[in-house]
Short mmCIF file of C-alpha atoms and ligand atoms in Angstrom, two decimals:
data_model
loop_
_atom_site.label_atom_id
_atom_site.label_comp_id
_atom_site.label_asym_id
_atom_site.label_seq_id
_atom_site.Cartn_x
_atom_site.Cartn_y
_atom_site.Cartn_z
CA MET A 1 -32.57 -13.42 -40.51
CA THR A 2 -29.77 -15.98 -42.50
CA ASN A 3 -28.06 -13.83 -45.01
CA LEU A 4 -25.07 -11.85 -44.33
CA ARG A 5 -26.75 -9.15 -45.95
CA SER A 6 -29.72 -8.59 -44.00
CA LEU A 7 -27.37 -7.37 -40.60
CA PRO A 8 -27.91 -4.10 -39.77
CA SER A 9 -24.42 -1.61 -41.12
CA VAL A 10 -23.34 0.16 -38.49
CA GLU A 11 -24.95 3.81 -39.40
CA GLN A 12 -28.33 1.96 -38.79
CA MET A 13 -27.61 0.89 -35.66
CA LEU A 14 -26.76 4.34 -34.71
CA GLN A 15 -29.68 5.94 -36.14
CA THR A 16 -31.30 3.81 -33.26
CA GLU A 17 -32.29 5.04 -29.45
CA ALA A 18 -30.39 1.88 -27.48
CA ALA A 19 -27.37 3.88 -29.82
CA ALA A 20 -28.34 7.34 -28.77
CA TYR A 21 -27.77 6.45 -25.48
CA LEU A 22 -24.64 4.23 -25.59
CA ILE A 23 -23.25 7.44 -27.49
CA ALA A 24 -24.33 9.43 -23.78
CA ARG A 25 -23.35 6.86 -21.50
CA PHE A 26 -19.75 5.91 -23.57
CA GLY A 27 -19.16 8.56 -25.67
CA ARG A 28 -18.99 8.23 -29.82
CA PRO A 29 -16.58 7.09 -31.45
CA LEU A 30 -15.65 4.01 -28.31
CA THR A 31 -19.42 2.95 -29.10
CA LEU A 32 -18.60 3.40 -32.81
CA ASP A 33 -16.07 0.28 -31.87
CA ALA A 34 -17.68 -1.48 -29.95
CA ILE A 35 -20.34 -2.14 -32.64
CA ARG A 36 -18.01 -2.20 -35.45
CA PHE A 37 -16.63 -5.36 -32.76
CA VAL A 38 -19.95 -6.49 -31.86
CA LEU A 39 -20.84 -6.45 -35.74
CA ASP A 40 -17.36 -8.82 -36.39
CA ASP A 41 -17.60 -10.88 -34.24
CA THR A 42 -20.95 -11.53 -35.63
CA ARG A 43 -19.99 -11.83 -39.28
CA THR A 44 -17.12 -14.44 -38.69
CA ARG A 45 -19.34 -16.74 -36.21
CA PHE A 46 -22.10 -16.88 -38.94
CA ARG A 47 -19.37 -17.44 -41.55
CA SER A 48 -17.35 -20.21 -39.58
CA GLY A 49 -20.99 -22.39 -38.53
CA LEU A 50 -21.29 -21.64 -35.54
CA MET A 51 -23.97 -20.01 -35.85
CA SER A 52 -27.10 -20.46 -37.92
CA ASP A 53 -29.33 -17.40 -37.41
CA LEU A 54 -27.80 -14.11 -37.57
CA PRO A 55 -29.27 -11.93 -34.65
CA SER A 56 -31.60 -9.16 -34.07
CA THR A 57 -30.84 -5.55 -33.64
CA GLU A 58 -31.89 -5.26 -29.96
CA LEU A 59 -29.57 -7.49 -29.21
CA ILE A 60 -26.75 -7.15 -31.10
CA LEU A 61 -27.51 -3.48 -29.12
CA ALA A 62 -27.77 -5.08 -26.50
CA GLN A 63 -24.11 -7.44 -26.80
CA THR A 64 -23.01 -3.52 -27.85
CA GLU A 65 -23.08 -3.00 -23.88
CA SER A 66 -22.35 -5.53 -22.89
CA GLN A 67 -19.27 -4.84 -24.60
CA LEU A 68 -18.34 -1.63 -23.41
CA THR A 69 -19.04 -2.52 -19.83
CA ALA A 70 -16.92 -4.19 -20.52
CA TRP A 71 -14.27 -2.16 -21.84
CA THR A 72 -14.58 0.63 -18.93
CA LYS A 73 -15.45 -1.44 -16.01
CA SER A 74 -12.89 -0.18 -13.85
CA THR A 75 -10.19 -3.12 -12.43
CA LEU A 76 -9.00 -1.47 -9.18
CA LEU A 77 -12.38 -1.07 -6.79
CA PRO A 78 -12.77 -0.40 -2.96
CA VAL A 79 -13.21 -3.87 -1.54
CA ILE A 80 -14.62 -4.58 2.46
CA ASN A 81 -11.24 -5.74 4.51
CA ALA A 82 -13.09 -8.54 7.29
CA SER A 83 -9.43 -10.10 7.56
CA GLY A 84 -7.92 -8.62 10.56
CA VAL A 85 -4.56 -7.92 8.60
CA ILE A 86 -4.65 -4.06 9.72
CA LEU A 87 -1.40 -3.11 6.54
CA HIS A 88 -3.16 -5.75 3.99
CA THR A 89 -0.31 -4.37 1.04
CA ASN A 90 -2.53 -6.28 -1.99
CA LEU A 91 -5.41 -4.69 -1.03
CA GLY A 92 -3.75 -1.08 -0.71
CA ARG A 93 -1.69 -1.07 2.86
CA ALA A 94 -3.93 2.11 4.89
CA PRO A 95 -7.07 3.54 4.48
CA LEU A 96 -5.52 7.04 5.10
CA SER A 97 -7.24 9.92 7.29
CA ASP A 98 -10.39 12.27 6.89
CA ALA A 99 -8.16 15.55 7.27
CA THR A 100 -5.16 13.22 4.71
CA LEU A 101 -7.92 12.77 1.71
CA ARG A 102 -9.23 16.54 2.43
CA ALA A 103 -5.75 17.71 1.87
CA MET A 104 -5.62 15.56 -1.10
CA ASP A 105 -8.79 16.40 -2.64
CA ILE A 106 -8.14 20.01 -2.25
CA VAL A 107 -4.87 20.49 -4.00
CA SER A 108 -6.05 18.37 -6.57
CA ARG A 109 -8.56 20.16 -7.30
CA GLY A 110 -7.15 23.22 -8.47
CA TYR A 111 -3.65 25.03 -8.74
CA SER A 112 -1.22 25.14 -5.85
CA THR A 113 1.56 26.82 -4.01
CA LEU A 114 3.33 22.83 -4.92
CA GLU A 115 6.24 24.76 -6.47
CA PHE A 116 6.09 28.64 -6.06
CA ASP A 117 6.31 30.82 -3.45
CA ILE A 118 4.34 32.99 -1.98
CA GLU A 119 6.68 35.77 -0.38
CA SER A 120 8.85 36.38 -2.96
CA GLY A 121 6.53 35.31 -6.19
CA LYS A 122 9.37 33.45 -7.30
CA ARG A 123 10.21 29.40 -7.94
CA GLY A 124 9.69 27.47 -4.69
CA SER A 125 10.58 24.18 -3.87
CA ARG A 126 8.49 20.97 -3.82
CA LEU A 127 10.66 19.24 -1.28
CA ILE A 128 9.98 21.98 1.67
CA HIS A 129 6.40 20.70 2.28
CA ALA A 130 6.62 17.84 4.29
CA GLU A 131 9.91 19.24 5.40
CA SER A 132 9.58 21.60 8.89
CA LEU A 133 6.67 18.97 9.89
CA LEU A 134 9.26 15.97 9.88
CA GLN A 135 11.61 17.48 11.57
CA LYS A 136 9.12 19.00 14.66
CA LEU A 137 8.53 15.38 14.83
CA THR A 138 11.57 13.79 14.66
CA GLY A 139 14.38 15.99 15.98
CA ALA A 140 16.18 15.50 12.15
CA GLU A 141 17.76 18.21 10.58
CA ALA A 142 16.59 18.19 6.93
CA ALA A 143 14.43 15.87 5.08
CA LEU A 144 13.26 14.30 1.58
CA VAL A 145 10.13 13.17 0.49
CA VAL A 146 9.93 10.83 -2.45
CA ASN A 147 8.02 8.44 -4.55
CA ASN A 148 8.43 5.16 -1.89
CA CYS A 149 10.71 3.88 0.18
CA ALA A 150 12.63 1.36 -1.60
CA SER A 151 13.11 4.24 -3.91
CA ALA A 152 14.18 6.52 -0.78
CA VAL A 153 16.79 3.48 -0.65
CA LEU A 154 18.01 3.38 -4.37
CA LEU A 155 18.28 7.56 -4.36
CA ILE A 156 20.50 7.40 -0.53
CA LEU A 157 22.75 4.77 -2.35
CA SER A 158 23.33 5.87 -5.28
CA ALA A 159 23.36 9.28 -4.05
CA LEU A 160 26.33 8.04 -0.57
CA ALA A 161 27.44 5.04 -2.26
CA ASN A 162 27.70 4.68 -5.76
CA ARG A 163 31.49 2.72 -6.79
CA LYS A 164 31.43 2.48 -2.98
CA ARG A 165 31.62 0.18 -0.35
CA VAL A 166 28.69 -0.27 2.00
CA ILE A 167 28.82 -2.96 5.40
CA ILE A 168 25.72 -4.68 5.95
CA SER A 169 24.59 -7.24 7.92
CA ARG A 170 24.79 -10.91 6.25
CA SER A 171 21.53 -10.92 8.73
CA GLN A 172 19.87 -8.40 6.94
CA LEU A 173 19.76 -9.14 3.49
CA VAL A 174 16.29 -9.44 3.14
CA GLU A 175 13.51 -9.90 0.33
CA ILE A 176 11.22 -7.57 1.64
CA GLY A 177 8.05 -9.12 -1.10
CA GLY A 178 7.14 -7.23 -4.79
CA GLY A 179 10.25 -8.31 -5.20
CA PHE A 180 12.68 -5.74 -2.83
CA ARG A 181 16.05 -7.46 -2.26
CA VAL A 182 18.04 -5.64 -0.53
CA PRO A 183 21.75 -6.78 -2.05
CA ASP A 184 19.83 -5.88 -5.65
CA VAL A 185 18.53 -2.45 -4.91
CA MET A 186 22.44 -2.18 -3.61
CA LYS A 187 24.18 -3.39 -6.72
CA GLN A 188 21.24 -1.70 -9.01
CA SER A 189 22.71 2.13 -6.88
CA GLY A 190 26.60 1.16 -7.97
CA ALA A 191 27.29 1.09 -4.58
CA LYS A 192 29.86 -2.26 -3.56
CA LEU A 193 27.88 -4.65 -1.34
CA VAL A 194 30.73 -5.74 2.23
CA GLU A 195 28.82 -8.09 3.89
CA VAL A 196 29.72 -8.66 7.69
CA GLY A 197 28.53 -11.60 9.68
CA THR A 198 26.56 -14.85 9.67
CA THR A 199 22.92 -16.10 8.79
CA ASN A 200 22.67 -15.37 12.38
CA LYS A 201 26.08 -13.48 14.05
CA VAL A 202 26.75 -10.00 13.35
CA ARG A 203 29.62 -8.62 16.12
CA LEU A 204 30.14 -4.88 17.36
CA PHE A 205 34.41 -6.13 15.31
CA ASP A 206 32.75 -7.15 12.64
CA TYR A 207 31.75 -4.10 11.32
CA LYS A 208 34.88 -2.38 12.62
CA SER A 209 37.27 -4.62 11.24
CA ALA A 210 35.83 -3.76 7.47
CA ALA A 211 35.56 0.32 7.90
CA GLU A 212 39.05 -0.13 8.20
CA GLU A 213 39.31 -0.03 4.68
CA PRO A 214 37.97 2.98 2.73
CA THR A 215 34.01 2.70 2.97
CA ALA A 216 30.90 5.25 2.20
CA LEU A 217 28.09 3.39 4.58
CA MET A 218 27.72 1.07 7.64
CA MET A 219 24.37 0.27 7.13
CA ARG A 220 21.01 -1.46 9.54
CA VAL A 221 17.67 -2.77 7.18
CA HIS A 222 14.85 -3.42 9.71
CA ARG A 223 13.65 -7.06 9.19
CA SER A 224 10.29 -6.66 8.60
CA ASN A 225 8.97 -9.55 7.49
CA PHE A 226 10.74 -12.13 9.25
CA LYS A 227 11.88 -13.13 12.93
CA LEU A 228 15.73 -14.29 13.84
CA VAL A 229 15.62 -16.45 16.73
CA GLY A 230 17.21 -18.64 18.23
CA PHE A 231 21.31 -19.15 18.04
CA THR A 232 21.59 -15.33 16.80
CA GLU A 233 23.66 -12.07 17.70
CA GLU A 234 23.27 -8.67 16.64
CA PRO A 235 24.63 -4.71 17.88
CA GLU A 236 23.23 -2.09 19.03
CA LEU A 237 22.17 0.76 16.51
CA LYS A 238 24.11 2.96 18.86
CA ASP A 239 27.12 0.62 19.37
CA ILE A 240 26.64 0.64 14.93
CA VAL A 241 27.12 3.69 15.01
CA GLU A 242 29.48 4.42 17.80
CA ALA A 243 32.18 2.10 15.45
CA ALA A 244 31.14 3.69 12.16
CA HIS A 245 31.39 7.07 13.37
CA ALA A 246 35.01 6.19 15.05
CA ALA A 247 36.25 5.25 11.34
CA GLY A 248 34.12 8.49 9.33
CA VAL A 249 31.60 6.60 8.30
CA PRO A 250 27.91 7.68 7.87
CA VAL A 251 25.22 5.49 8.74
CA VAL A 252 21.92 4.36 6.84
CA ASP A 253 19.35 2.76 8.60
CA ASP A 254 16.72 1.25 6.15
CA LEU A 255 13.09 1.07 8.28
CA GLY A 256 10.86 0.03 6.66
CA SER A 257 7.56 0.58 8.67
CA GLY A 258 8.92 3.18 10.06
CA ALA A 259 6.98 3.43 13.88
CA LEU A 260 6.30 7.45 15.31
CA TYR A 261 5.18 6.06 18.42
CA ASP A 262 5.82 2.45 19.53
CA THR A 263 3.93 -1.02 18.97
CA ALA A 264 3.80 -2.13 22.12
CA LYS A 265 2.01 -0.07 24.05
CA TYR A 266 -1.21 -1.94 21.46
CA GLY A 267 -0.07 -5.65 23.34
CA LEU A 268 2.24 -6.04 20.36
CA ALA A 269 6.14 -6.95 19.74
CA HIS A 270 8.16 -3.58 19.86
CA GLU A 271 8.99 -2.76 17.00
CA PRO A 272 12.09 -0.23 16.32
CA THR A 273 10.57 3.55 16.04
CA VAL A 274 12.10 6.87 13.83
CA GLN A 275 12.48 8.52 17.44
CA GLU A 276 15.05 5.32 18.61
CA SER A 277 16.92 5.56 15.98
CA MET A 278 17.27 9.23 15.56
CA ARG A 279 18.92 8.83 19.29
CA ALA A 280 21.09 5.69 18.75
CA GLY A 281 22.68 8.95 16.50
CA VAL A 282 21.32 7.08 12.99
CA ASP A 283 22.87 9.42 10.12
CA ILE A 284 20.18 8.74 7.77
CA ILE A 285 16.76 6.97 7.95
CA CYS A 286 14.20 6.14 6.08
CA PHE A 287 10.58 5.33 5.77
CA SER A 288 7.51 4.46 4.08
CA GLY A 289 4.52 6.23 4.60
CA ASP A 290 1.72 3.94 4.25
CA LYS A 291 3.28 0.90 5.96
CA LEU A 292 2.41 1.77 10.84
CA LEU A 293 2.21 5.34 9.81
CA GLY A 294 -0.66 5.48 8.31
CA GLY A 295 -1.19 7.67 5.01
CA PRO A 296 -0.31 7.94 1.89
CA GLN A 297 2.54 6.01 -0.31
CA ALA A 298 5.73 7.53 0.06
CA GLY A 299 9.30 7.27 0.87
CA ILE A 300 10.82 9.53 3.39
CA ILE A 301 14.38 11.01 4.40
CA ILE A 302 15.61 12.14 7.26
CA GLY A 303 18.73 12.93 8.82
CA LYS A 304 22.29 15.10 8.40
CA ALA A 305 21.35 18.59 7.26
CA ASP A 306 24.48 17.66 4.39
CA LEU A 307 23.83 14.15 3.61
CA ILE A 308 20.64 15.17 2.68
CA ALA A 309 21.53 18.04 0.89
CA LYS A 310 23.47 15.47 -1.40
CA ILE A 311 20.49 13.58 -1.62
CA LYS A 312 18.38 16.26 -2.89
CA LYS A 313 21.23 16.95 -5.50
CA HIS A 314 21.34 13.55 -7.71
CA PRO A 315 19.63 13.68 -10.63
CA LEU A 316 17.10 10.05 -9.11
CA ALA A 317 15.55 12.27 -6.93
CA ARG A 318 13.25 14.04 -9.50
CA VAL A 319 13.14 10.75 -11.78
CA VAL A 320 11.57 8.79 -7.51
CA ARG A 321 10.42 12.63 -5.79
CA ALA A 322 6.62 13.09 -4.77
CA ASP A 323 3.39 14.42 -6.18
CA LYS A 324 0.92 17.19 -4.80
CA ALA A 325 -0.94 14.41 -3.92
CA CYS A 326 1.33 12.88 -1.69
CA LEU A 327 2.55 15.39 0.23
CA ALA A 328 -0.61 16.95 0.31
CA GLY A 329 -1.22 13.87 2.37
CA LEU A 330 1.78 12.85 4.03
CA SER A 331 1.54 17.39 5.33
CA ALA A 332 -2.15 16.31 7.23
CA THR A 333 -1.39 13.09 8.28
CA LEU A 334 1.75 13.68 10.08
CA LEU A 335 0.26 16.33 11.69
CA HIS A 336 -2.48 14.05 13.51
CA TYR A 337 1.08 12.80 14.97
CA LEU A 338 2.61 16.85 16.11
CA LYS A 339 -0.96 16.87 17.64
CA ASP A 340 -1.20 14.30 19.24
CA GLU A 341 -5.02 13.53 17.70
CA ALA A 342 -2.62 9.33 15.60
CA GLU A 343 -5.28 7.65 17.56
CA ARG A 344 -8.31 9.58 17.35
CA GLU A 345 -8.13 10.58 13.78
CA VAL A 346 -5.65 8.00 11.25
CA PRO A 347 -7.16 4.71 11.01
CA ILE A 348 -4.99 2.17 11.02
CA VAL A 349 -4.27 3.21 14.22
CA LYS A 350 -7.55 3.35 15.93
CA MET A 351 -7.86 0.18 14.22
CA MET A 352 -4.94 -1.02 16.50
CA SER A 353 -6.12 0.71 19.30
CA LEU A 354 -9.41 -0.28 19.45
CA THR A 355 -10.28 -2.50 23.35
CA LEU A 356 -11.66 -5.31 23.41
CA LYS A 357 -15.14 -5.04 24.00
CA GLN A 358 -15.51 -1.81 20.52
CA ILE A 359 -14.64 -5.09 18.51
CA LYS A 360 -16.84 -7.82 20.51
CA GLY A 361 -19.96 -5.02 20.47
CA ARG A 362 -19.49 -5.19 16.77
CA ALA A 363 -19.19 -8.61 16.21
CA GLU A 364 -21.92 -8.69 18.95
CA ALA A 365 -24.56 -6.08 16.71
CA TRP A 366 -23.54 -7.48 12.79
CA ALA A 367 -24.47 -11.29 13.87
CA ALA A 368 -28.22 -9.52 15.64
CA GLU A 369 -28.72 -7.84 12.34
CA LEU A 370 -27.71 -11.39 10.25
CA GLY A 371 -29.95 -13.26 13.24
CA GLN A 372 -27.16 -16.07 12.97
CA GLY A 373 -23.72 -16.42 13.53
CA GLN A 374 -21.07 -17.22 17.02
CA ILE A 375 -18.55 -14.69 17.85
CA VAL A 376 -15.59 -16.15 19.01
CA GLU A 377 -12.06 -15.08 20.01
CA GLY A 378 -9.18 -14.53 17.67
CA GLU A 379 -5.63 -12.33 16.38
CA SER A 380 -6.21 -9.88 14.54
CA THR A 381 -2.49 -9.77 12.50
CA VAL A 382 -0.95 -6.23 11.55
CA GLY A 383 0.32 -7.18 8.04
CA GLY A 384 2.65 -4.84 5.57
CA GLY A 385 5.78 -6.10 6.29
CA SER A 386 6.63 -5.13 10.24
CA LEU A 387 6.18 -7.36 12.98
CA PRO A 388 6.44 -10.25 11.55
CA GLY A 389 4.33 -13.58 14.26
CA GLU A 390 3.07 -11.08 16.11
CA SER A 391 -1.09 -11.18 16.20
CA MET A 392 -3.25 -8.75 18.53
CA PRO A 393 -6.58 -10.84 20.46
CA THR A 394 -10.11 -9.94 18.81
CA PHE A 395 -13.54 -11.15 18.48
CA LEU A 396 -14.19 -12.54 15.32
CA LEU A 397 -18.03 -13.25 13.37
CA SER A 398 -17.61 -17.20 13.06
CA LEU A 399 -20.80 -18.15 10.16
CA GLN A 400 -21.28 -21.09 9.63
CA VAL A 401 -21.66 -22.20 5.83
CA ASN A 402 -21.72 -25.48 3.54
CA SER A 403 -18.70 -24.63 1.39
CA THR A 404 -16.27 -22.04 2.91
CA GLU A 405 -14.32 -21.70 -1.13
CA LYS A 406 -17.31 -21.37 -2.53
CA PHE A 407 -18.61 -18.60 -0.51
CA LEU A 408 -15.48 -16.75 0.04
CA ARG A 409 -15.59 -16.97 -3.27
CA ALA A 410 -18.89 -15.11 -3.41
CA LEU A 411 -17.96 -12.63 -1.03
CA ARG A 412 -15.18 -11.44 -3.07
CA THR A 413 -17.41 -11.37 -6.50
CA ASN A 414 -20.19 -8.88 -3.95
CA ASN A 415 -20.16 -5.47 -4.85
CA PRO A 416 -18.70 -4.70 -3.04
CA PRO A 417 -16.23 -6.97 -2.82
CA ILE A 418 -15.64 -7.85 0.81
CA ILE A 419 -12.15 -9.88 2.21
CA ALA A 420 -12.61 -12.52 5.02
CA ARG A 421 -10.67 -15.62 5.76
CA THR A 422 -11.61 -19.34 6.42
CA GLU A 423 -10.82 -21.32 9.71
CA ALA A 424 -12.55 -25.22 8.83
CA ASP A 425 -15.90 -25.15 8.02
CA ARG A 426 -16.49 -22.25 8.87
CA VAL A 427 -15.75 -18.09 6.90
CA LEU A 428 -14.82 -15.08 10.20
CA LEU A 429 -14.76 -12.11 9.45
CA ASP A 430 -12.93 -9.50 11.21
CA PRO A 431 -14.03 -6.24 12.88
CA ARG A 432 -11.03 -4.55 13.98
CA THR A 433 -10.06 -4.64 9.82
CA VAL A 434 -13.34 -3.13 8.77
CA LEU A 435 -14.05 1.01 7.76
CA PRO A 436 -17.22 2.13 9.87
CA GLU A 437 -19.04 3.58 6.75
CA GLN A 438 -18.34 -0.57 5.58
CA GLU A 439 -20.99 -2.03 7.71
CA GLY A 440 -23.92 -1.05 6.09
CA ALA A 441 -22.15 -2.28 3.54
CA LEU A 442 -20.77 -5.51 4.59
CA LEU A 443 -24.14 -6.47 6.41
CA VAL A 444 -25.91 -6.42 3.03
CA GLY A 445 -23.61 -8.00 1.02
CA LEU A 446 -24.00 -11.07 3.81
CA LYS A 447 -27.73 -11.08 3.85
CA ASN A 448 -28.03 -11.44 0.18
CA LEU A 449 -25.03 -14.23 0.55
CA LEU A 450 -26.43 -15.55 3.70
CA LYS A 451 -30.09 -15.99 2.00
CA LYS A 452 -28.42 -17.30 -0.82
CA GLY A 453 -27.04 -20.22 1.21
C1 PLP B 1 8.50 -2.04 3.06
C2 PLP B 1 10.43 -1.95 3.47
C3 PLP B 1 10.81 -1.38 2.26
C4 PLP B 1 10.19 -0.99 0.75
O1 PLP B 1 8.70 -0.20 0.69
P1 PLP B 1 8.14 0.93 -0.20
O2 PLP B 1 7.29 1.39 1.04
O3 PLP B 1 7.32 -0.26 -0.49
O4 PLP B 1 8.45 0.83 -0.74
C5 PLP B 1 11.47 -0.72 1.96
N1 PLP B 1 12.96 -1.29 3.61
C6 PLP B 1 12.29 -2.06 3.78
C7 PLP B 1 13.78 -2.56 5.08
C8 PLP B 1 10.97 -2.10 4.26
O5 PLP B 1 10.24 -3.05 5.42
#
């Protein structure tokens, strides 16, 4: 074919069996779009002399299919996390428990009592769903769940401190990641930032003297992803609370990671817990649902009833509200803690509680299945803006490959993608973060790639 007029028309293309098959898979409008796109592209390239022969109808249909596949391909894909970073923010933070997934599934499939009171048959409130669980777990008077912890901070400050002073230590004006900078969020809320102390040292006196002027809040922010070491000083939270209360000022604690358990139990440093902040007498605490709690993305706000009531009434509360799947999933995750079964049910807690013997056993089974690789000692980390510089011992499967860069890339382009790390000329895979149900796919992927070299 050397004349554009011999190119089949859209109508002719649609008559073919192959087109009928594409329509069944992708729908008529999109298939039509793709055919037009490929024909236009063919004409342009033919006219500009980039193409001397016109393609056959079969080839045009094959190109149409590639185009349709490209247009409909998902960019959000499940991956196998063999990196050993338990709360990998770029890989979606916490994988969810079975009960959490079931709860999210069931509430999303149909209608629910999201805002409906069964007793009265009248309108109810979505804010009640996780509230009683949070009250029971933490002893807080009231609770509220929003979209994430960043929005929780914005909402709290907007509701309680708009155009008013908020005292915070310079050592806590941190950037958490993903552009969340504490001073910027404070400004956004309309609060007046009052910095006290220095980068490395803040004393109780600094807080007390700042509180001599009318003040809306004192705030503590968990440094999350970095450590302050050396010539440093910071008062205990309970002393800050005491000083604040003496001045009639409530205290907000942005915990970020917000563990309900002691991470020291797993050989890690101690991460401040929600219960400790409660015991210190903090008035409002916020933390993430998908960090050390191991649930869906959410921002959890707990604390004194009068302050929570104010926060609930602020217009931004509607803007950052949690959806039904989040509320259902979060409740299911919280229930694991209430029933003292988190270690068995919550995937990230399970990962932390794995024994070295269990991990070594899995790495050895992988090596046996692959017929190669060494078992070496290594470290897993928690990630997700918690426990900076902390790691837990693990065992890794270490593979000798020709080019680690090429092999890592091949792992990433596997279906499903496999995320590993390298050290010197070796590729390292950590069984701690590989979900048991993904092991089969991991080994198939590895076998194929190792065969190719
Ligand atoms: C992670 C973190 C946030 C943000 O939490 P998201 O749930 O990711 O929005 C806020 N504050 C602190 C201290 C954090 O560590």
